[in-house]
Amino acid sequence: MKAGELHRYRKVLGMTQAELAKAVGVTPNGIALAERGERGISEPLARLVKMLVQVHTGQLVLKRRSTKRGTR
């Protein structure tokens, strides 16, 4: 997950940075840093945010497929 995706998902959830941070168990500053691309977004955090979006919207958040061909 990239910084912009995290920001968009948070907006879909209608949450502030502090609210999302509390929901996923990180600090508000951690969310702010991640949204600005100053801190990486761990796979567990990305999965948790995607799960929250799924529950909130009732829609599956699909993993992006690689556009590279010939690699597995």
C-alpha positions as a Python dict, from the first residue, in 0.01 Angstrom:
ca = {
    (1, 'M'): (0, 0, 0),
    (2, 'K'): (126, 344, -86),
    (3, 'A'): (78, 669, 105),
    (4, 'G'): (-195, 799, -126),
    (5, 'E'): (-392, 476, -96),
    (6, 'L'): (-386, 495, 282),
    (7, 'H'): (-515, 852, 267),
    (8, 'R'): (-795, 757, 23),
    (9, 'Y'): (-900, 458, 233),
    (10, 'R'): (-911, 673, 545),
    (11, 'K'): (-1135, 922, 365),
    (12, 'V'): (-1363, 638, 248),
    (13, 'L'): (-1393, 535, 611),
    (14, 'G'): (-1479, 892, 708),
    (15, 'M'): (-1218, 888, 982),
    (16, 'T'): (-964, 1137, 1106),
    (17, 'Q'): (-604, 1028, 1137),
    (18, 'A'): (-653, 995, 1511),
    (19, 'E'): (-964, 778, 1468),
    (20, 'L'): (-796, 546, 1220),
    (21, 'A'): (-489, 525, 1441),
    (22, 'K'): (-700, 419, 1737),
    (23, 'A'): (-889, 164, 1526),
    (24, 'V'): (-570, -4, 1402),
    (25, 'G'): (-356, 35, 1713),
    (26, 'V'): (-94, 286, 1603),
    (27, 'T'): (-27, 648, 1694),
    (28, 'P'): (-193, 935, 1507),
    (29, 'N'): (156, 1057, 1417),
    (30, 'G'): (226, 714, 1265),
    (31, 'I'): (-73, 752, 1033),
    (32, 'A'): (28, 1107, 943),
    (33, 'L'): (384, 1000, 861),
    (34, 'A'): (260, 706, 654),
    (35, 'E'): (16, 923, 458),
    (36, 'R'): (298, 1166, 374),
    (37, 'G'): (523, 880, 266),
    (38, 'E'): (772, 951, 543),
    (39, 'R'): (718, 610, 702),
    (40, 'G'): (654, 277, 537),
    (41, 'I'): (321, 100, 568),
    (42, 'S'): (359, -253, 699),
    (43, 'E'): (173, -538, 534),
    (44, 'P'): (-30, -611, 851),
    (45, 'L'): (-138, -245, 873),
    (46, 'A'): (-230, -239, 505),
    (47, 'R'): (-438, -557, 544),
    (48, 'L'): (-615, -421, 850),
    (49, 'V'): (-705, -95, 678),
    (50, 'K'): (-834, -285, 374),
    (51, 'M'): (-1044, -506, 601),
    (52, 'L'): (-1195, -198, 766),
    (53, 'V'): (-1284, -59, 423),
    (54, 'Q'): (-1443, -392, 327),
    (55, 'V'): (-1657, -395, 639),
    (56, 'H'): (-1750, -29, 596),
    (57, 'T'): (-1837, -46, 226),
    (58, 'G'): (-1931, -410, 185),
    (59, 'Q'): (-1692, -424, -112),
    (60, 'L'): (-1383, -631, -158),
    (61, 'V'): (-1062, -430, -184),
    (62, 'L'): (-862, -613, -446),
    (63, 'K'): (-486, -642, -447),
    (64, 'R'): (-326, -470, -744),
    (65, 'R'): (-162, -704, -990),
    (66, 'S'): (189, -644, -1109),
    (67, 'T'): (211, -500, -1458),
    (68, 'K'): (541, -673, -1526),
    (69, 'R'): (520, -964, -1766),
    (70, 'G'): (729, -1276, -1759),
    (71, 'T'): (796, -1268, -1383),
    (72, 'R'): (637, -1497, -1133),
}
